[in-house]
Amino acid sequence: MKIHVLVTGSNGQLGKSLSTLINNHTYNSLQFTFTTKATLDISNQKQIDTYFQSNNFNYCINCAAYTAVDKAEEEKEQAFLVNAIGAKNLAEVSKRYGVTLIHISTDFVFNGSKREPYLETDTPNPINVYGDSKLQGERFIQSTLKHYFIIRTSWLYSEFGNNFVKTMLRLGAEKKELHVVNDQIGSPTYAKDLAEVICKIVITKNTQFGLYHYSNQGILSWFEFAQAIFNVTQNNIQLKPIPTSGYPTPAKRPLYSVLSSSKIHQNLRIEEKKVLFSLKNCLQNI
Ligand SMILES: NC(=O)c1ccc[n+]([C@@H]2O[C@H](COP(=O)([O-])OP(=O)(O)OC[C@H]3O[C@@H](n4cnc5c(N)ncnc54)[C@H](OP(=O)(O)O)[C@@H]3O)[C@@H](O)[C@H]2O)c1
């Protein structure tokens, strides 16, 4: 019998990346139901309950989120409604109907004061509304459910939606010179790699529930990531490094948000993917 997997927020980067995997024979044992904000609103408790009651899901992969980091500063209520209350709703129905919840969180739960990769045991201390709302979502899940995986990831990009790689490609075609922030350090992560990690957890029916970090392997600034993008695409654009203070944004961002993926590699036997390898892979798919 197939494993029935509900995907919420499937019009986003991660949701679409998951949907590209369905034709891969490795995932033949999975039967996906993809829902979007229009068909299943995770902030609507009643709708979620009815949906879970009338379907027989084994897993719920929550790709739905409010991800507009800067806008969240003025739309706090909306950010919390999706990222905190939405996560709580899914945790409650997952508990009620015996579903394993796989939820995605963010490096932005940390304040960025550390100078070595963040572990799952490090204390979160978000410095913006988005990070705060995502942390609240994590806490609701942890206090409600036992059968959950929370996977924090960082600097997600893909061939879908809006992200740094696609922005650089667009600006690279329009401009001769570009200023990019050089003092925010993190690890870019290709959404397809994360989608594969999630599917591996499901097909192996892994029961080492809990909180995990997952990102591609490599520590870069946005400036260095832009350099890598333009090297691979052989674009000679002039790149100039600037400090965060030279590119003010409404939301503060952690200066260092590298996640240590050691726990997921060890516990779940997830293969490491290097930043440059995954970037090339994504650029081929764009
Ligand atoms: N993007 C990053 O750099 C990054 C970094 C670290 C962690 N993450 C996390 O990774 C996960 C996936 O991110 P992503 O980049 O794939 O996000 P995304 O592209 O912004 O997709 C999120 C999706 O959720 C949908 N959504 C919003 N509110 C909803 C609701 N109430 N009910 C159902 N769906 C709703 C959105 O629909 P609309 O577009 O119609 O609103 C969108 O399709 C998120 O949990 C995010 O917090 C992202």
mmCIF file of C-alpha atoms and ligand atoms in Angstrom:
data_model
loop_
_atom_site.group_PDB
_atom_site.id
_atom_site.type_symbol
_atom_site.label_atom_id
_atom_site.label_comp_id
_atom_site.label_asym_id
_atom_site.label_seq_id
_atom_site.Cartn_x
_atom_site.Cartn_y
_atom_site.Cartn_z
ATOM 1 C CA MET A 1 0.000 0.000 0.000
ATOM 2 C CA LYS A 2 1.246 3.480 -0.886
ATOM 3 C CA ILE A 3 2.226 6.036 1.736
ATOM 4 C CA HIS A 4 -0.251 8.923 1.471
ATOM 5 C CA VAL A 5 1.441 12.302 1.762
ATOM 6 C CA LEU A 6 -0.304 15.660 2.022
ATOM 7 C CA VAL A 7 1.725 18.682 0.859
ATOM 8 C CA THR A 8 0.502 22.124 1.943
ATOM 9 C CA GLY A 9 1.597 25.392 0.303
ATOM 10 C CA SER A 10 2.575 23.517 -2.836
ATOM 11 C CA ASN A 11 2.701 26.632 -5.048
ATOM 12 C CA GLY A 12 5.862 27.775 -3.255
ATOM 13 C CA GLN A 13 9.508 26.929 -3.970
ATOM 14 C CA LEU A 14 9.693 23.837 -1.794
ATOM 15 C CA GLY A 15 6.211 22.595 -2.725
ATOM 16 C CA LYS A 16 7.011 22.854 -6.425
ATOM 17 C CA SER A 17 10.383 21.186 -5.886
ATOM 18 C CA LEU A 18 8.573 18.271 -4.221
ATOM 19 C CA SER A 19 6.181 18.017 -7.151
ATOM 20 C CA THR A 20 9.122 17.603 -9.581
ATOM 21 C CA LEU A 21 10.053 14.385 -7.767
ATOM 22 C CA ILE A 22 6.784 12.526 -8.325
ATOM 23 C CA ASN A 23 7.839 11.078 -11.687
ATOM 24 C CA ASN A 24 11.055 9.706 -10.199
ATOM 25 C CA HIS A 25 10.652 5.951 -9.721
ATOM 26 C CA THR A 26 12.523 6.175 -6.367
ATOM 27 C CA TYR A 27 9.348 7.675 -4.940
ATOM 28 C CA ASN A 28 6.889 5.177 -6.459
ATOM 29 C CA SER A 29 5.765 4.134 -2.995
ATOM 30 C CA LEU A 30 4.455 7.649 -2.256
ATOM 31 C CA GLN A 31 1.043 8.997 -3.181
ATOM 32 C CA PHE A 32 1.040 12.792 -2.983
ATOM 33 C CA THR A 33 -1.889 15.172 -2.528
ATOM 34 C CA PHE A 34 -0.730 18.701 -3.323
ATOM 35 C CA THR A 35 -2.749 21.590 -1.876
ATOM 36 C CA THR A 36 -2.346 25.358 -2.184
ATOM 37 C CA LYS A 37 -3.504 28.312 -0.124
ATOM 38 C CA ALA A 38 -6.649 28.423 -2.281
ATOM 39 C CA THR A 39 -7.523 24.754 -1.695
ATOM 40 C CA LEU A 40 -6.305 24.317 1.900
ATOM 41 C CA ASP A 41 -5.622 27.336 4.099
ATOM 42 C CA ILE A 42 -3.541 26.186 7.079
ATOM 43 C CA SER A 43 -4.753 29.114 9.164
ATOM 44 C CA ASN A 44 -8.333 27.791 8.872
ATOM 45 C CA GLN A 45 -8.660 25.272 11.694
ATOM 46 C CA LYS A 46 -12.065 23.967 10.634
ATOM 47 C CA GLN A 47 -11.083 23.473 7.004
ATOM 48 C CA ILE A 48 -7.919 21.616 8.040
ATOM 49 C CA ASP A 49 -9.840 19.329 10.380
ATOM 50 C CA THR A 50 -12.459 18.453 7.754
ATOM 51 C CA TYR A 51 -9.741 17.806 5.184
ATOM 52 C CA PHE A 52 -7.776 15.467 7.451
ATOM 53 C CA GLN A 53 -10.951 13.698 8.564
ATOM 54 C CA SER A 54 -12.025 12.897 5.015
ATOM 55 C CA ASN A 55 -8.598 11.720 3.839
ATOM 56 C CA ASN A 56 -6.313 9.063 5.160
ATOM 57 C CA PHE A 57 -2.933 10.773 5.286
ATOM 58 C CA ASN A 58 0.183 9.126 6.715
ATOM 59 C CA TYR A 59 2.357 12.257 6.452
ATOM 60 C CA CYS A 60 1.797 15.991 6.144
ATOM 61 C CA ILE A 61 4.661 18.035 4.673
ATOM 62 C CA ASN A 62 4.051 21.650 5.584
ATOM 63 C CA CYS A 63 5.534 23.853 2.850
ATOM 64 C CA ALA A 64 3.042 26.639 3.575
ATOM 65 C CA ALA A 65 4.512 29.725 5.171
ATOM 66 C CA TYR A 66 4.463 33.498 5.290
ATOM 67 C CA THR A 67 7.982 34.137 3.927
ATOM 68 C CA ALA A 68 8.027 37.889 3.182
ATOM 69 C CA VAL A 69 10.696 38.721 5.787
ATOM 70 C CA ASP A 70 10.595 42.518 5.416
ATOM 71 C CA LYS A 71 6.823 42.821 4.973
ATOM 72 C CA ALA A 72 6.341 40.748 8.135
ATOM 73 C CA GLU A 73 7.626 43.708 10.195
ATOM 74 C CA GLU A 74 4.393 45.567 9.401
ATOM 75 C CA GLU A 75 2.164 42.495 8.891
ATOM 76 C CA LYS A 76 2.987 40.815 12.191
ATOM 77 C CA GLU A 77 -0.510 39.418 12.687
ATOM 78 C CA GLN A 78 -0.591 37.799 9.249
ATOM 79 C CA ALA A 79 2.911 36.309 9.708
ATOM 80 C CA PHE A 80 1.896 34.769 13.067
ATOM 81 C CA LEU A 81 -1.428 33.563 11.675
ATOM 82 C CA VAL A 82 0.321 31.422 9.048
ATOM 83 C CA ASN A 83 3.668 30.566 10.653
ATOM 84 C CA ALA A 84 2.527 30.057 14.243
ATOM 85 C CA ILE A 85 -1.250 29.391 14.267
ATOM 86 C CA GLY A 86 -1.062 27.491 10.951
ATOM 87 C CA ALA A 87 1.639 25.213 12.376
ATOM 88 C CA LYS A 88 -0.420 24.747 15.564
ATOM 89 C CA ASN A 89 -3.508 23.787 13.535
ATOM 90 C CA LEU A 90 -1.531 21.198 11.583
ATOM 91 C CA ALA A 91 0.026 19.796 14.773
ATOM 92 C CA GLU A 92 -3.395 19.404 16.392
ATOM 93 C CA VAL A 93 -5.009 17.628 13.439
ATOM 94 C CA SER A 94 -1.901 15.487 12.905
ATOM 95 C CA LYS A 95 -2.213 14.339 16.508
ATOM 96 C CA ARG A 96 -5.970 13.726 16.153
ATOM 97 C CA TYR A 97 -5.668 11.646 12.973
ATOM 98 C CA GLY A 98 -2.298 9.927 13.629
ATOM 99 C CA VAL A 99 -0.373 11.767 10.909
ATOM 100 C CA THR A 100 3.397 12.416 11.030
ATOM 101 C CA LEU A 101 4.061 16.122 10.491
ATOM 102 C CA ILE A 102 7.151 17.285 8.616
ATOM 103 C CA HIS A 103 7.458 21.020 9.135
ATOM 104 C CA ILE A 104 10.054 23.427 7.719
ATOM 105 C CA SER A 105 11.597 26.181 9.783
ATOM 106 C CA THR A 106 14.412 28.647 9.355
ATOM 107 C CA ASP A 107 17.935 29.772 10.298
ATOM 108 C CA PHE A 108 16.274 33.122 11.154
ATOM 109 C CA VAL A 109 15.241 31.730 14.556
ATOM 110 C CA PHE A 110 18.840 32.592 15.597
ATOM 111 C CA ASN A 111 20.215 36.061 16.287
ATOM 112 C CA GLY A 112 23.467 35.466 14.408
ATOM 113 C CA SER A 113 25.872 36.235 17.242
ATOM 114 C CA LYS A 114 27.589 32.819 17.029
ATOM 115 C CA ARG A 115 30.681 32.321 14.882
ATOM 116 C CA GLU A 116 30.425 28.596 14.325
ATOM 117 C CA PRO A 117 27.569 26.536 12.864
ATOM 118 C CA TYR A 118 24.354 26.536 14.916
ATOM 119 C CA LEU A 119 23.356 23.224 16.498
ATOM 120 C CA GLU A 120 19.813 22.040 17.244
ATOM 121 C CA THR A 121 20.671 22.469 20.952
ATOM 122 C CA ASP A 122 21.554 26.181 20.583
ATOM 123 C CA THR A 123 19.037 28.620 22.052
ATOM 124 C CA PRO A 124 17.012 30.496 19.429
ATOM 125 C CA ASN A 125 16.623 34.238 19.800
ATOM 126 C CA PRO A 126 15.040 35.739 16.671
ATOM 127 C CA ILE A 127 15.701 39.363 15.747
ATOM 128 C CA ASN A 128 12.806 39.868 13.347
ATOM 129 C CA VAL A 129 9.052 39.186 13.216
ATOM 130 C CA TYR A 130 9.376 36.410 10.633
ATOM 131 C CA GLY A 131 11.922 34.505 12.773
ATOM 132 C CA ASP A 132 9.769 35.043 15.848
ATOM 133 C CA SER A 133 6.645 33.694 14.103
ATOM 134 C CA LYS A 134 8.522 30.625 12.817
ATOM 135 C CA LEU A 135 9.923 29.904 16.288
ATOM 136 C CA GLN A 136 6.434 30.110 17.766
ATOM 137 C CA GLY A 137 5.277 27.591 15.129
ATOM 138 C CA GLU A 138 8.087 25.192 16.135
ATOM 139 C CA ARG A 139 7.105 25.485 19.792
ATOM 140 C CA PHE A 140 3.430 24.774 19.118
ATOM 141 C CA ILE A 141 4.384 21.611 17.221
ATOM 142 C CA GLN A 142 6.834 20.429 19.890
ATOM 143 C CA SER A 143 4.320 20.906 22.682
ATOM 144 C CA THR A 144 1.488 19.168 20.812
ATOM 145 C CA LEU A 145 2.955 16.227 18.926
ATOM 146 C CA LYS A 146 5.460 13.398 19.322
ATOM 147 C CA HIS A 147 5.546 12.246 15.704
ATOM 148 C CA TYR A 148 7.078 15.285 14.020
ATOM 149 C CA PHE A 149 10.171 16.331 12.130
ATOM 150 C CA ILE A 150 11.015 20.030 12.182
ATOM 151 C CA ILE A 151 13.732 20.785 9.644
ATOM 152 C CA ARG A 152 15.349 24.216 9.832
ATOM 153 C CA THR A 153 16.910 25.245 6.548
ATOM 154 C CA SER A 154 18.627 28.380 5.226
ATOM 155 C CA TRP A 155 18.876 30.631 2.166
ATOM 156 C CA LEU A 156 16.525 28.481 0.061
ATOM 157 C CA TYR A 157 16.653 28.861 -3.730
ATOM 158 C CA SER A 158 15.292 26.977 -6.711
ATOM 159 C CA GLU A 159 14.117 27.364 -10.290
ATOM 160 C CA PHE A 160 10.713 28.429 -8.867
ATOM 161 C CA GLY A 161 9.383 31.669 -7.372
ATOM 162 C CA ASN A 162 11.545 34.553 -6.207
ATOM 163 C CA ASN A 163 14.934 33.889 -4.686
ATOM 164 C CA PHE A 164 18.502 35.226 -4.637
ATOM 165 C CA VAL A 165 19.760 33.095 -7.560
ATOM 166 C CA LYS A 166 16.948 34.211 -9.851
ATOM 167 C CA THR A 167 17.349 37.838 -8.759
ATOM 168 C CA MET A 168 21.084 37.713 -9.544
ATOM 169 C CA LEU A 169 20.404 36.191 -12.992
ATOM 170 C CA ARG A 170 17.903 38.970 -13.751
ATOM 171 C CA LEU A 171 20.151 41.787 -12.496
ATOM 172 C CA GLY A 172 23.138 40.187 -14.219
ATOM 173 C CA ALA A 173 21.326 40.524 -17.545
ATOM 174 C CA GLU A 174 20.346 44.155 -16.881
ATOM 175 C CA LYS A 175 23.380 45.732 -15.178
ATOM 176 C CA LYS A 176 27.122 46.117 -15.587
ATOM 177 C CA GLU A 177 27.843 46.555 -11.870
ATOM 178 C CA LEU A 178 26.180 45.166 -8.753
ATOM 179 C CA HIS A 179 26.641 45.814 -5.032
ATOM 180 C CA VAL A 180 26.100 42.761 -2.815
ATOM 181 C CA VAL A 181 26.195 42.409 0.971
ATOM 182 C CA ASN A 182 29.392 40.773 2.188
ATOM 183 C CA ASP A 183 28.901 40.585 5.967
ATOM 184 C CA GLN A 184 25.926 38.235 6.228
ATOM 185 C CA ILE A 185 27.201 34.672 6.314
ATOM 186 C CA GLY A 186 25.138 31.542 5.729
ATOM 187 C CA SER A 187 24.659 28.402 3.648
ATOM 188 C CA PRO A 188 22.537 28.507 0.502
ATOM 189 C CA THR A 189 20.305 25.455 0.068
ATOM 190 C CA TYR A 190 18.806 24.110 -3.155
ATOM 191 C CA ALA A 191 15.115 23.381 -2.484
ATOM 192 C CA LYS A 192 15.264 20.177 -4.551
ATOM 193 C CA ASP A 193 17.917 18.762 -2.191
ATOM 194 C CA LEU A 194 15.673 19.548 0.772
ATOM 195 C CA ALA A 195 12.705 17.955 -1.038
ATOM 196 C CA GLU A 196 14.773 14.771 -1.495
ATOM 197 C CA VAL A 197 15.740 14.747 2.185
ATOM 198 C CA ILE A 198 12.071 15.005 3.168
ATOM 199 C CA CYS A 199 11.070 12.182 0.808
ATOM 200 C CA LYS A 200 13.863 10.004 2.186
ATOM 201 C CA ILE A 201 12.487 10.453 5.703
ATOM 202 C CA VAL A 202 9.069 9.377 4.420
ATOM 203 C CA ILE A 203 10.055 6.376 2.282
ATOM 204 C CA THR A 204 12.318 4.986 5.001
ATOM 205 C CA LYS A 205 9.498 5.574 7.543
ATOM 206 C CA ASN A 206 12.137 7.026 9.837
ATOM 207 C CA THR A 207 11.075 7.263 13.469
ATOM 208 C CA GLN A 208 13.909 9.395 14.875
ATOM 209 C CA PHE A 209 11.489 12.271 15.341
ATOM 210 C CA GLY A 210 12.588 15.714 16.440
ATOM 211 C CA LEU A 211 14.329 18.907 15.419
ATOM 212 C CA TYR A 212 16.941 18.903 12.633
ATOM 213 C CA HIS A 213 19.069 21.366 10.670
ATOM 214 C CA TYR A 214 19.631 20.865 6.967
ATOM 215 C CA SER A 215 21.488 23.054 4.473
ATOM 216 C CA ASN A 216 23.915 22.512 1.623
ATOM 217 C CA GLN A 217 27.553 22.243 2.702
ATOM 218 C CA GLY A 218 29.515 25.489 2.447
ATOM 219 C CA ILE A 219 29.838 28.797 4.290
ATOM 220 C CA LEU A 220 29.462 31.939 2.175
ATOM 221 C CA SER A 221 28.438 35.581 2.243
ATOM 222 C CA TRP A 222 25.752 36.758 -0.187
ATOM 223 C CA PHE A 223 28.582 38.468 -2.108
ATOM 224 C CA GLU A 224 30.509 35.185 -2.414
ATOM 225 C CA PHE A 225 27.349 33.370 -3.459
ATOM 226 C CA ALA A 226 26.756 36.009 -6.163
ATOM 227 C CA GLN A 227 30.362 35.508 -7.337
ATOM 228 C CA ALA A 228 29.722 31.768 -7.619
ATOM 229 C CA ILE A 229 26.505 32.353 -9.612
ATOM 230 C CA PHE A 230 28.252 34.685 -12.073
ATOM 231 C CA ASN A 231 31.294 32.389 -12.370
ATOM 232 C CA VAL A 232 29.139 29.410 -13.282
ATOM 233 C CA THR A 233 27.072 31.454 -15.748
ATOM 234 C CA GLN A 234 30.248 33.129 -17.134
ATOM 235 C CA ASN A 235 28.927 36.644 -16.603
ATOM 236 C CA ASN A 236 31.673 39.290 -16.228
ATOM 237 C CA ILE A 237 29.529 41.742 -14.263
ATOM 238 C CA GLN A 238 31.480 43.940 -11.810
ATOM 239 C CA LEU A 239 30.602 42.825 -8.273
ATOM 240 C CA LYS A 240 31.256 45.185 -5.360
ATOM 241 C CA PRO A 241 31.060 43.980 -1.732
ATOM 242 C CA ILE A 242 29.072 46.232 0.617
ATOM 243 C CA PRO A 243 28.260 46.021 4.351
ATOM 244 C CA THR A 244 24.696 45.376 5.552
ATOM 245 C CA SER A 245 24.548 49.059 6.554
ATOM 246 C CA GLY A 246 24.865 49.920 2.848
ATOM 247 C CA TYR A 247 21.661 47.983 2.042
ATOM 248 C CA PRO A 248 19.155 48.863 4.788
ATOM 249 C CA THR A 249 16.029 46.676 5.043
ATOM 250 C CA PRO A 250 12.965 46.910 7.346
ATOM 251 C CA ALA A 251 13.786 43.554 9.006
ATOM 252 C CA LYS A 252 17.108 42.948 10.753
ATOM 253 C CA ARG A 253 18.929 39.842 9.557
ATOM 254 C CA PRO A 254 21.336 37.621 11.505
ATOM 255 C CA LEU A 255 24.930 38.310 10.446
ATOM 256 C CA TYR A 256 25.815 34.626 10.834
ATOM 257 C CA SER A 257 23.227 31.890 10.365
ATOM 258 C CA VAL A 258 25.164 28.804 9.292
ATOM 259 C CA LEU A 259 23.384 25.624 10.407
ATOM 260 C CA SER A 260 25.263 22.488 11.351
ATOM 261 C CA SER A 261 23.699 19.549 9.471
ATOM 262 C CA SER A 262 25.710 16.919 11.406
ATOM 263 C CA LYS A 263 22.680 15.534 13.271
ATOM 264 C CA ILE A 264 20.613 14.880 10.143
ATOM 265 C CA HIS A 265 23.589 13.349 8.336
ATOM 266 C CA GLN A 266 24.251 10.998 11.248
ATOM 267 C CA ASN A 267 20.745 10.104 12.476
ATOM 268 C CA LEU A 268 18.928 9.954 9.156
ATOM 269 C CA ARG A 269 21.893 9.005 6.929
ATOM 270 C CA ILE A 270 21.323 11.991 4.670
ATOM 271 C CA GLU A 271 23.991 12.539 2.041
ATOM 272 C CA GLU A 272 25.906 15.854 2.038
ATOM 273 C CA LYS A 273 25.516 18.126 -0.983
ATOM 274 C CA LYS A 274 28.079 20.865 -1.606
ATOM 275 C CA VAL A 275 26.853 24.420 -2.329
ATOM 276 C CA LEU A 276 28.616 24.687 -5.708
ATOM 277 C CA PHE A 277 27.448 21.242 -6.878
ATOM 278 C CA SER A 278 23.818 22.070 -6.023
ATOM 279 C CA LEU A 279 24.035 25.576 -7.504
ATOM 280 C CA LYS A 280 25.213 24.112 -10.838
ATOM 281 C CA ASN A 281 22.395 21.598 -10.671
ATOM 282 C CA CYS A 282 19.801 24.349 -10.136
ATOM 283 C CA LEU A 283 21.260 26.584 -12.869
ATOM 284 C CA GLN A 284 20.948 23.678 -15.309
ATOM 285 C CA ASN A 285 17.281 23.362 -14.352
ATOM 286 C CA ILE A 286 16.516 27.085 -14.790
HETATM 287 N N1 LIG B 1 12.915 31.034 1.239
HETATM 288 C C1 LIG B 1 13.935 30.948 2.102
HETATM 289 O O1 LIG B 1 15.010 31.515 1.893
HETATM 290 C C2 LIG B 1 13.788 30.101 3.333
HETATM 291 C C3 LIG B 1 14.866 30.015 4.206
HETATM 292 C C4 LIG B 1 14.737 29.228 5.359
HETATM 293 C C5 LIG B 1 13.549 28.553 5.605
HETATM 294 N N2 LIG B 1 12.500 28.684 4.746
HETATM 295 C C6 LIG B 1 11.259 27.972 5.045
HETATM 296 O O2 LIG B 1 11.106 26.960 4.070
HETATM 297 C C7 LIG B 1 9.712 26.733 3.836
HETATM 298 C C8 LIG B 1 9.430 26.801 2.358
HETATM 299 O O3 LIG B 1 9.784 28.099 1.886
HETATM 300 P P1 LIG B 1 9.558 28.559 0.379
HETATM 301 O O4 LIG B 1 10.714 29.396 -0.015
HETATM 302 O O5 LIG B 1 9.166 27.378 -0.449
HETATM 303 O O6 LIG B 1 8.303 29.512 0.581
HETATM 304 P P2 LIG B 1 7.394 30.195 -0.539
HETATM 305 O O7 LIG B 1 7.984 30.001 -1.881
HETATM 306 O O8 LIG B 1 7.100 31.575 -0.063
HETATM 307 O O9 LIG B 1 6.066 29.317 -0.471
HETATM 308 C C9 LIG B 1 5.188 29.360 0.607
HETATM 309 C C10 LIG B 1 3.819 28.947 0.093
HETATM 310 O O10 LIG B 1 2.903 28.940 1.190
HETATM 311 C C11 LIG B 1 1.682 29.482 0.718
HETATM 312 N N3 LIG B 1 0.869 29.965 1.832
HETATM 313 C C12 LIG B 1 0.928 31.155 2.478
HETATM 314 N N4 LIG B 1 -0.037 31.218 3.421
HETATM 315 C C13 LIG B 1 -0.706 30.047 3.377
HETATM 316 C C14 LIG B 1 -1.804 29.516 4.098
HETATM 317 N N5 LIG B 1 -2.429 30.225 5.046
HETATM 318 N N6 LIG B 1 -2.247 28.261 3.785
HETATM 319 C C15 LIG B 1 -1.642 27.541 2.813
HETATM 320 N N7 LIG B 1 -0.610 28.010 2.072
HETATM 321 C C16 LIG B 1 -0.141 29.235 2.362
HETATM 322 C C17 LIG B 1 2.109 30.586 -0.216
HETATM 323 O O11 LIG B 1 1.035 30.959 -1.065
HETATM 324 P P3 LIG B 1 0.964 32.495 -1.612
HETATM 325 O O12 LIG B 1 2.246 32.696 -2.371
HETATM 326 O O13 LIG B 1 -0.252 32.450 -2.450
HETATM 327 O O14 LIG B 1 0.879 33.360 -0.397
HETATM 328 C C18 LIG B 1 3.244 29.915 -0.978
HETATM 329 O O15 LIG B 1 2.779 29.185 -2.080
HETATM 330 C C19 LIG B 1 8.977 27.759 4.687
HETATM 331 O O16 LIG B 1 8.573 27.157 5.884
HETATM 332 C C20 LIG B 1 10.014 28.815 4.980
HETATM 333 O O17 LIG B 1 9.754 29.474 6.197
HETATM 334 C C21 LIG B 1 12.599 29.438 3.611
#
